Coordinates of C-alpha atoms and ligand atoms in Angstrom, one line a residue:
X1 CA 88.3 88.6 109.3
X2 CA 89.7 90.1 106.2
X3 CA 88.6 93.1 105.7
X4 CA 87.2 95.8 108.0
X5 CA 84.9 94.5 109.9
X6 CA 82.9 98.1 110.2
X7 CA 83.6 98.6 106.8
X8 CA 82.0 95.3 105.8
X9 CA 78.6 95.5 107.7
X10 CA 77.6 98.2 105.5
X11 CA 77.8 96.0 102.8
X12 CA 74.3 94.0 103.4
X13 CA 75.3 91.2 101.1
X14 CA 76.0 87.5 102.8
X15 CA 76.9 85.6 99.6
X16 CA 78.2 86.3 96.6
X17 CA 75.2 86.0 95.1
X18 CA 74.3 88.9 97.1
X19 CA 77.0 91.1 96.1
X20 CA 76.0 90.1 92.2
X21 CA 72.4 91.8 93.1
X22 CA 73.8 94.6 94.3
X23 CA 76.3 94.9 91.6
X24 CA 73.7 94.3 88.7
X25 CA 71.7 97.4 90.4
X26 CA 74.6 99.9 90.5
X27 CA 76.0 99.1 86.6
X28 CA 74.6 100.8 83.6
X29 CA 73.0 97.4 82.2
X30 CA 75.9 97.2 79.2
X31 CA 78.5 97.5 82.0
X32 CA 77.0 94.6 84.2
X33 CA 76.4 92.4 81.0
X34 CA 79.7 92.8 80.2
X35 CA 81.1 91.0 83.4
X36 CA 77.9 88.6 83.5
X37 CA 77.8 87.5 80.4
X38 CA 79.5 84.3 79.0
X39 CA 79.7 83.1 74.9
X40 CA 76.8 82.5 73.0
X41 CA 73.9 80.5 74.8
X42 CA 76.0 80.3 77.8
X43 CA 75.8 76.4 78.2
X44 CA 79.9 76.3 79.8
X45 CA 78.9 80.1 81.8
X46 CA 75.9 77.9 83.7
X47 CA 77.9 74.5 83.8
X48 CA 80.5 75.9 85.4
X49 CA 78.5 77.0 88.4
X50 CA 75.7 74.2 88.2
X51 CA 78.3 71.3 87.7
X52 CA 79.6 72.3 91.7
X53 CA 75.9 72.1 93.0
X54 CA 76.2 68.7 91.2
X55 CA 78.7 67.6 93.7
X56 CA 78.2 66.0 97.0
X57 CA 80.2 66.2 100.4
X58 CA 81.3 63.0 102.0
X59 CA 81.9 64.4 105.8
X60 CA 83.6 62.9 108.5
X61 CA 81.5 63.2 111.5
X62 CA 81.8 63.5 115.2
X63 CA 85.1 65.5 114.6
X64 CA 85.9 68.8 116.5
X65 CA 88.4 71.0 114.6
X66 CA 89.4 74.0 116.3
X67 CA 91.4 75.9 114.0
X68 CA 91.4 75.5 110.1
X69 CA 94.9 75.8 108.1
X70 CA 93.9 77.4 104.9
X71 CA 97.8 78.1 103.4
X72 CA 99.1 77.1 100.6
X73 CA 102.1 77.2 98.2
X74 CA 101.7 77.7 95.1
X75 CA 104.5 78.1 92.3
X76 CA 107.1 79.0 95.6
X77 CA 104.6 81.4 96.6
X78 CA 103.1 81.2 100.4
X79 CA 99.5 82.4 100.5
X80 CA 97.3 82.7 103.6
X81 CA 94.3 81.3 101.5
X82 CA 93.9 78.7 99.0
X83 CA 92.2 81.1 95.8
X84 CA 93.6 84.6 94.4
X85 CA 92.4 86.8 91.9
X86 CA 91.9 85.8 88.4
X87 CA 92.9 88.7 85.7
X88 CA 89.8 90.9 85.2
X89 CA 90.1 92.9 81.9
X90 CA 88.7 96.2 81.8
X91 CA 87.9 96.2 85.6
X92 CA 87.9 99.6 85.7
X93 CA 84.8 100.3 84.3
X94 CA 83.3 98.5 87.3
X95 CA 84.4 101.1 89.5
X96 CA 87.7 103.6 89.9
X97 CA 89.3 101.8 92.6
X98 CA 89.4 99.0 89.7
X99 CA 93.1 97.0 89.3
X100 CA 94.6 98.9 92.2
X101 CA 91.9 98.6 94.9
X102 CA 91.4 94.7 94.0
X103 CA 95.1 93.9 93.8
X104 CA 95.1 96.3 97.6
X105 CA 92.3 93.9 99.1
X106 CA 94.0 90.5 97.9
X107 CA 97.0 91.6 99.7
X108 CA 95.3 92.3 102.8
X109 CA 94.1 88.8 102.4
X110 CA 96.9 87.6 102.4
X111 CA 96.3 86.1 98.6
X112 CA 97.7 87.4 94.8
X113 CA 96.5 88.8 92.1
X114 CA 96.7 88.7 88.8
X115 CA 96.8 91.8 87.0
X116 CA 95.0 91.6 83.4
X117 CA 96.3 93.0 80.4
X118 CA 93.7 94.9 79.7
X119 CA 93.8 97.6 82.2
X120 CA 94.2 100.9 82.3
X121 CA 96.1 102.0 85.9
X122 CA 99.8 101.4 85.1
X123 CA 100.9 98.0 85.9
X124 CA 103.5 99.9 88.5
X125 CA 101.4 101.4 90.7
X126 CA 98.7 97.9 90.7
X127 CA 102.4 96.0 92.0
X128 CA 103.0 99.0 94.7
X129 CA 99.3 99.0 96.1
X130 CA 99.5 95.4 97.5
X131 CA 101.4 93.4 99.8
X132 CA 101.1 90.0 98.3
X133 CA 102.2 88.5 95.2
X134 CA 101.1 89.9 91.9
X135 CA 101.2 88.1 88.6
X136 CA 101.0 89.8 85.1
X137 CA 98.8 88.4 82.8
X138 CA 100.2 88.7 78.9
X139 CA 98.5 89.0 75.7
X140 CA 100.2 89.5 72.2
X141 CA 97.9 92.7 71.6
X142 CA 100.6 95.0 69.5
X143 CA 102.6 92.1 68.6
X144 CA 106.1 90.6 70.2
X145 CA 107.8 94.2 70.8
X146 CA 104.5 95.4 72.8
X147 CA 104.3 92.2 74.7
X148 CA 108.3 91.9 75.5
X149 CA 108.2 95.6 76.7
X150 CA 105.7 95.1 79.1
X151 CA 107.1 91.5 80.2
X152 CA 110.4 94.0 81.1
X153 CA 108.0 96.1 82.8
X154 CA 106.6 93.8 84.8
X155 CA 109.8 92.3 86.3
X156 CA 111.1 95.4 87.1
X157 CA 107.8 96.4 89.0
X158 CA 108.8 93.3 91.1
X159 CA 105.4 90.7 89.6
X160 CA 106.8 87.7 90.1
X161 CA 105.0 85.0 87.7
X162 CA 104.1 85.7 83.7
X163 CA 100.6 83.8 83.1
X164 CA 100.0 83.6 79.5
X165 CA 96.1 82.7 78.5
X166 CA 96.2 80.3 75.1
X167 CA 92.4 80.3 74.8
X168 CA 92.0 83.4 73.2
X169 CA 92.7 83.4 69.6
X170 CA 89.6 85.9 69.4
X171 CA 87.2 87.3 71.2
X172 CA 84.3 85.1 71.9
X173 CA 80.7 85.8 70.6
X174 CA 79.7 87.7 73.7
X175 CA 76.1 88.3 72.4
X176 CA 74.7 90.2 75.4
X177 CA 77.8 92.6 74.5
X178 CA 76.8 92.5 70.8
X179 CA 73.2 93.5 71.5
X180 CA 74.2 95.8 74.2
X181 CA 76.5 97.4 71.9
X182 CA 79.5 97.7 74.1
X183 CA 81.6 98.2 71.3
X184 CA 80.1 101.4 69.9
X185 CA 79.8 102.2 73.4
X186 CA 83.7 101.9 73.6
X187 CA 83.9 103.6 70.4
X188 CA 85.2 106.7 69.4
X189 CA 82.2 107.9 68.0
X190 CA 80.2 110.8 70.1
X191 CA 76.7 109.9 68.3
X192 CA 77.1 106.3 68.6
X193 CA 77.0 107.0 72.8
X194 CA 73.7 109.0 72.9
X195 CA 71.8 106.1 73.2
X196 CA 73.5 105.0 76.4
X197 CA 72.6 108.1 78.3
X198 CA 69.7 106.9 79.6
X199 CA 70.3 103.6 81.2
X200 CA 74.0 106.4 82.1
X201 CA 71.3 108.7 83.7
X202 CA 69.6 105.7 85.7
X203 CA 72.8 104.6 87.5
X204 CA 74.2 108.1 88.6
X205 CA 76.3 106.6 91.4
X206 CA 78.2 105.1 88.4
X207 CA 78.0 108.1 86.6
X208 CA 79.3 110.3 88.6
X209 CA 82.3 108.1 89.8
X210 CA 83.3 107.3 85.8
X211 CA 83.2 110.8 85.1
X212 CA 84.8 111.9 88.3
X213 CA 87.8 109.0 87.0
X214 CA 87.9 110.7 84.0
X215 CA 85.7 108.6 81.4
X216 CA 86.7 106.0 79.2
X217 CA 90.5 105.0 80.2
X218 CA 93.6 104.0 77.7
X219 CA 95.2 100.5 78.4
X220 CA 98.6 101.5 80.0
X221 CA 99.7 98.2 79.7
X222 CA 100.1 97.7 76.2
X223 CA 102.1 100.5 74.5
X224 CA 102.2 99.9 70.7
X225 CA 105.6 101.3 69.3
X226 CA 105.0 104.5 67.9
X227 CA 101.8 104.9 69.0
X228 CA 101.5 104.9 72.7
X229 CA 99.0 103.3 75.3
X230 CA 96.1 101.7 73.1
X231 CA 93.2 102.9 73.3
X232 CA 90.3 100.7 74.7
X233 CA 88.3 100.7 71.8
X234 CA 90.8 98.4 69.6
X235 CA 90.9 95.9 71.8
X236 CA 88.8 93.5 70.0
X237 CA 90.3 93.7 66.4
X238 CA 94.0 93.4 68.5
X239 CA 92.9 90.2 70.7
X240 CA 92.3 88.8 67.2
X241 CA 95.8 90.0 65.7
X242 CA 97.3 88.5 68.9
X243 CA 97.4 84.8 68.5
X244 CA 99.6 82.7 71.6
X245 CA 100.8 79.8 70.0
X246 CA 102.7 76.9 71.9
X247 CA 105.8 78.0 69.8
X248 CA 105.6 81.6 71.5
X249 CA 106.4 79.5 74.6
X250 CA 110.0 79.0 73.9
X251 CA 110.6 82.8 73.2
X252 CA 108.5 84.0 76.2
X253 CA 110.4 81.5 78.3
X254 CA 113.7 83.2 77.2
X255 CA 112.6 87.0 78.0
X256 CA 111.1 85.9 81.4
X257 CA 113.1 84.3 84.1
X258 CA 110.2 83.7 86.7
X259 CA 107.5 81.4 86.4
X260 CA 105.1 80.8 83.9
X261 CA 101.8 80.0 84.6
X262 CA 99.7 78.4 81.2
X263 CA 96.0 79.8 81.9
X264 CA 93.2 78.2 79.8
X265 CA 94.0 74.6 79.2
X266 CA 91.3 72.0 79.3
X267 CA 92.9 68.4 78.4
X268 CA 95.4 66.5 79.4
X269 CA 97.5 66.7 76.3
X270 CA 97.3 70.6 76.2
X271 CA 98.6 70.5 80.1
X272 CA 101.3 68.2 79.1
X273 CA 102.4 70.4 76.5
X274 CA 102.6 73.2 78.4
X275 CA 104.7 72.0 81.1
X276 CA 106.7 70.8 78.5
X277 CA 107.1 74.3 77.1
X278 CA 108.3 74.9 80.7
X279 CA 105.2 76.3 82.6
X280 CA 105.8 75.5 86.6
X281 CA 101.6 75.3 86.9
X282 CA 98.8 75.4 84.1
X283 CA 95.2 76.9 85.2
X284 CA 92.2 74.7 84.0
X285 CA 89.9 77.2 82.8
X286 CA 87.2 77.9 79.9
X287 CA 87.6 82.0 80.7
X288 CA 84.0 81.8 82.8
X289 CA 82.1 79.9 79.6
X290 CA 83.1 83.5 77.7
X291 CA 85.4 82.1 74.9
X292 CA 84.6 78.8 73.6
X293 CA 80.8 77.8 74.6
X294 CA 80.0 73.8 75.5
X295 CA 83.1 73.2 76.4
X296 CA 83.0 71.7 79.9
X297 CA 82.8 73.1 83.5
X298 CA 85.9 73.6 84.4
X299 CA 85.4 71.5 87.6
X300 CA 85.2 68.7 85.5
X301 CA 88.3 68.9 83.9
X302 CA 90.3 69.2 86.2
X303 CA 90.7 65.7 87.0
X304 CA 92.3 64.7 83.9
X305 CA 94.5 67.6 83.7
X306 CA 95.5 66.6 87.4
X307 CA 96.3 63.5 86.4
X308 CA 98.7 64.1 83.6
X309 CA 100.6 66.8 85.3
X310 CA 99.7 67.3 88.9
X311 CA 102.6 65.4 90.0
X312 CA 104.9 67.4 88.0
X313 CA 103.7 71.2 88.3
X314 CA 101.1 73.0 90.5
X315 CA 97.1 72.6 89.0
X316 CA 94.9 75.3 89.5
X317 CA 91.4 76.4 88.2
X318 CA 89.0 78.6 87.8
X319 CA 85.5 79.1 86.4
X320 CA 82.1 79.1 88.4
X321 CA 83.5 79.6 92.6
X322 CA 80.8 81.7 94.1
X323 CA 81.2 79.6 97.6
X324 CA 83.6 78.7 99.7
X325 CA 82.4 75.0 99.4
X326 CA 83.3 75.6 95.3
X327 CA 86.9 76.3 96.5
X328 CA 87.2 72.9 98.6
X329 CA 85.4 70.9 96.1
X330 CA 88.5 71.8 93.7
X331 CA 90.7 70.9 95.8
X332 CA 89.6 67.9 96.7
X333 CA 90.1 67.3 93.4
X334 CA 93.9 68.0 93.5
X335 CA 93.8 71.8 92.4
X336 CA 96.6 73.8 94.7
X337 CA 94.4 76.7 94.4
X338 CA 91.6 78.5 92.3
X339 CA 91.2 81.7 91.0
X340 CA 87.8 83.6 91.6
X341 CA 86.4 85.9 88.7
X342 CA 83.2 87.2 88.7
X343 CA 83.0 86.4 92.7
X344 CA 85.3 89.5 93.5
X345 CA 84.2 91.3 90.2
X346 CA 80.8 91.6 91.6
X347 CA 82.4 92.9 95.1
X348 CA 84.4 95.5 93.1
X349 CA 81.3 96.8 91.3
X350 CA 79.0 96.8 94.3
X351 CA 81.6 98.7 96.6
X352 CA 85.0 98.9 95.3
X353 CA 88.3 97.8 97.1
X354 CA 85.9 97.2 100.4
X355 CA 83.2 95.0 97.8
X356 CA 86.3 93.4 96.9
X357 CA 87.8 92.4 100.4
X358 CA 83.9 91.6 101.4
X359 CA 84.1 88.8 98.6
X360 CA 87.5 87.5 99.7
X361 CA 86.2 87.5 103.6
X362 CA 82.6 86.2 102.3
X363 CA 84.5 82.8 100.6
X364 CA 86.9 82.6 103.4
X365 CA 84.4 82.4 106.2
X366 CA 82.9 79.7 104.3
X367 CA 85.6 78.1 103.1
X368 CA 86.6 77.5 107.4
X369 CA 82.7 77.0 108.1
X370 CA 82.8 73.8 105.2
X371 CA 86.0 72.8 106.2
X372 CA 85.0 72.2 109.9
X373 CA 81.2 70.8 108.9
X374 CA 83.4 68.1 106.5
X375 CA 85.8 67.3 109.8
X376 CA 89.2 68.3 108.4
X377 CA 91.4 71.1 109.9
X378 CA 94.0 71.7 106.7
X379 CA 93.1 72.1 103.3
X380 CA 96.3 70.5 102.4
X381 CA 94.5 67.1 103.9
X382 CA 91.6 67.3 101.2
X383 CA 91.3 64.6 99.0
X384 CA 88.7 62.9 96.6
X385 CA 87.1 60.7 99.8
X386 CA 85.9 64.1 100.2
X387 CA 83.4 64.4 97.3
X388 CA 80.3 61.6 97.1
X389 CA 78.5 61.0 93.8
X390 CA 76.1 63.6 91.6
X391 CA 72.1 64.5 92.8
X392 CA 69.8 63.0 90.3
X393 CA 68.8 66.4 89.3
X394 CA 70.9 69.7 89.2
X395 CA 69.8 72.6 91.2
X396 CA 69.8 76.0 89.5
X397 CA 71.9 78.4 89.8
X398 CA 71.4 81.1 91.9
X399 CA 68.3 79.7 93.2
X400 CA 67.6 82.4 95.9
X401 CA 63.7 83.3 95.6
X402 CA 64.7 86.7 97.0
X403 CA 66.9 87.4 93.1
Ligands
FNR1 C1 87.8 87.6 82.4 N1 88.8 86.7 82.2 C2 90.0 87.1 81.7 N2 91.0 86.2 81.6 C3 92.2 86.6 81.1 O1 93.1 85.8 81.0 N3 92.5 87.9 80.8 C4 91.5 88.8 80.9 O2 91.7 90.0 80.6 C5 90.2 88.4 81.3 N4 89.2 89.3 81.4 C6 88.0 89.0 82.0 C7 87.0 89.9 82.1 C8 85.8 89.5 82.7 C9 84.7 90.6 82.9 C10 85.6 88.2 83.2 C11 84.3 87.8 83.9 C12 86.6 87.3 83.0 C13 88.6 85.3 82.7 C14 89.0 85.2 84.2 O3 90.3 85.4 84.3 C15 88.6 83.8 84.7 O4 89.1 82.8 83.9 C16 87.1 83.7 84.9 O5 86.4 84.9 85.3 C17 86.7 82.6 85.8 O6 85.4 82.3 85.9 P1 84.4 83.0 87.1 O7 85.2 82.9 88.4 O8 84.2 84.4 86.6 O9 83.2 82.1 87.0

């Protein structure tokens, strides 16, 4: 069990579709959009999650294993389960215990965590609250000096890979954010806030915890010469300023010695490029369908970028895992590991670190329930023989008549 067991029963949720319900109920709706929510019509958000459910098990039957081996080893790093946690910006907003508590949990787990840019505890104390690996996730907001500052930072916290996400030129067009108006909300404007304070007013559980933490929070990660930590409300206008382009590669390779890890690639060529820039794994990921919408589920691929690199660095992925069964069909598909998103973003607004660690023990009870129902007892023995062909017709998403 990963997390405390006592703790855990008081969390009524047995999926993570369950811990989205109970998240969606607890956030101010703006809030809960903004972790939701995916780019404009949200085609990739869905595909991501319906293109799993479009996948079939191939089982090997009349098997008995005992004891599942879920460890893997990815870029020299052991972890006790094959997924970790994908950087969440702004996480805490969700709830205080935000970068800290999830970063805590993961440890626990036995898994890493990747710690986001955009957050607001400092990047020292998220590397001292857990016991696993942690990763530091870099954008270019503030420029090269900002970014090489906090790339200093972060090695001598002890993180111990850079992961650099090239799918991010701009913001996407978040349009449940636009209409919500989470950027006035994160504005500096007192006026432009009043019309908040209702749906504020209707959560007071939030309420009181984000005013008890102090209100809106400053990015403590990205100190802009001169200026100090940014403050949340620029973020937009600097993601835009803050351009990673394949020739930043070389210059990030030379202020980092650990490895790199190139999130957001979707091709083959891109993945090829990257390693040649020197990444030791690439992430196959559309950012959860938030960036550039119609591109594909990120589940499908992962094959092709498996295929032109997989034998020379670790794959991972992420995009759509609210099951354990998710997590095996990926690898199946020759990911080392995934990252999981929303799944423990859901758990940290519900309940915090504990929401958190009820996510990570939620996928890996599955993920040992699936891997014994398919007959294999490691999932470094899954392979495509695995996975069967496509339904005729997709389920939805989410399809629980209780939501
Ligand atoms: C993200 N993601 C993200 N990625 C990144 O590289 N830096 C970041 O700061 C953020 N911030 C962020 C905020 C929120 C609210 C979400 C939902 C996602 C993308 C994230 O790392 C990951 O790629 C996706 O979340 C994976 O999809 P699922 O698991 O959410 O479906």
């Amino acid at each position: 069990m990963v997390s405390n067991p006592a703790r855990r029963k008081s969390i009524r949720a047995r999926n993570i579709a369950d811990l989205r319900y109970i998240a969606r109920r607890r956030l101010p709706k703006v809030i809960f959009d903004y972790v939701d929510g995916g780019a404009e019509d949200e085609v990739t958000l869905r595909a991501n999650c319906s293109a799993f459910q479009e996948m079939s098990f191939r089982p090997r039957q009349a098997v008995t294993v005992a004891q599942c081996d879920l460890r893997t080893r990815v870029v020299g790093h052991d972890l006790s389960l094959p997924f970790l946690l994908a950087p969440v910006g702004y996480s805490r907003m969700l709830h205080p215990d935000g970068e800290v508590g999830a970063a805590r949990a993961a440890g626990e787990a036995g898994t890493a965590s990747i710690l986001s840019s955009i957050s607001s505890y400092r990047m020292e104390d998220v590397r001292k609250a857990t016991k696993g690996p942690a990763w530091y996730q870099v954008y270019l907001i503030g420029g090269r000096s900002a970014a090489e500052a906090a790339i200093a930072r972060a090695a001598q916290a002890g993180f111990s890979a850079l992961v650099i996400t090239v799918d991010t030129p701009l913001v996407g067009n978040r349009e449940r954010d636009y209409r919500n108006g989470l950027r006035e909300l994160m504005g500096k404007n007192f006026f432009a806030k009043l019309p908040f304070l209702s749906q504020f007013f209707s959560h007071p559980r939030w309420l009181l915890d984000y005013l008890r933490d102090g209100g809106m929070p400053k990015l403590e990660n990205i100190i802009v010469p001169g200026q100090g930590p940014l403050p949340l409300v620029d973020v937009a206008t600097a993601l835009s300023r803050a351009v990673v382009t394949w020739e930043d590669l070389p210059w990030m390779r030379e202020v980092w010695s650990g490895p790199i890890v190139v999130k957001g690639v979707l091709t083959g060529d891109d993945a090829r490029r990257a390693v040649d820039c020197g990444a030791a794994a690439v992430i196959v990921s559309n950012h959860g369908g938030r960036q550039l919408d119609s591109t594909p589920a990120a589940i499908r691929a992962l094959p092709e970028v498996v295929e032109a690199v997989g034998s020379q660095v670790d794959v991972l992925m992420d995009g759509g895992i609210r099951r354990g069964s998710d997590i095996v069909k990926a690898l199946c598909l020759g990911a080392r590991a995934v990252l999981i998103g929303r799944a423990y973003a859901y758990g940290l607004a519900a309940a915090g670190e504990n929401g958190v660690a009820h996510a990570l023990g939620i996928l890996k009870e599955d993920l040992e329930r699936t891997l014994k129902l398919l007959g294999c007892s490691s999932v470094s023995k899954l392979n495509p023989s695995f996975i069967g062909a496509a339904p005729a017709r997709a389920p939805e998403i989410f399809s629980n008549p209780a939501r």
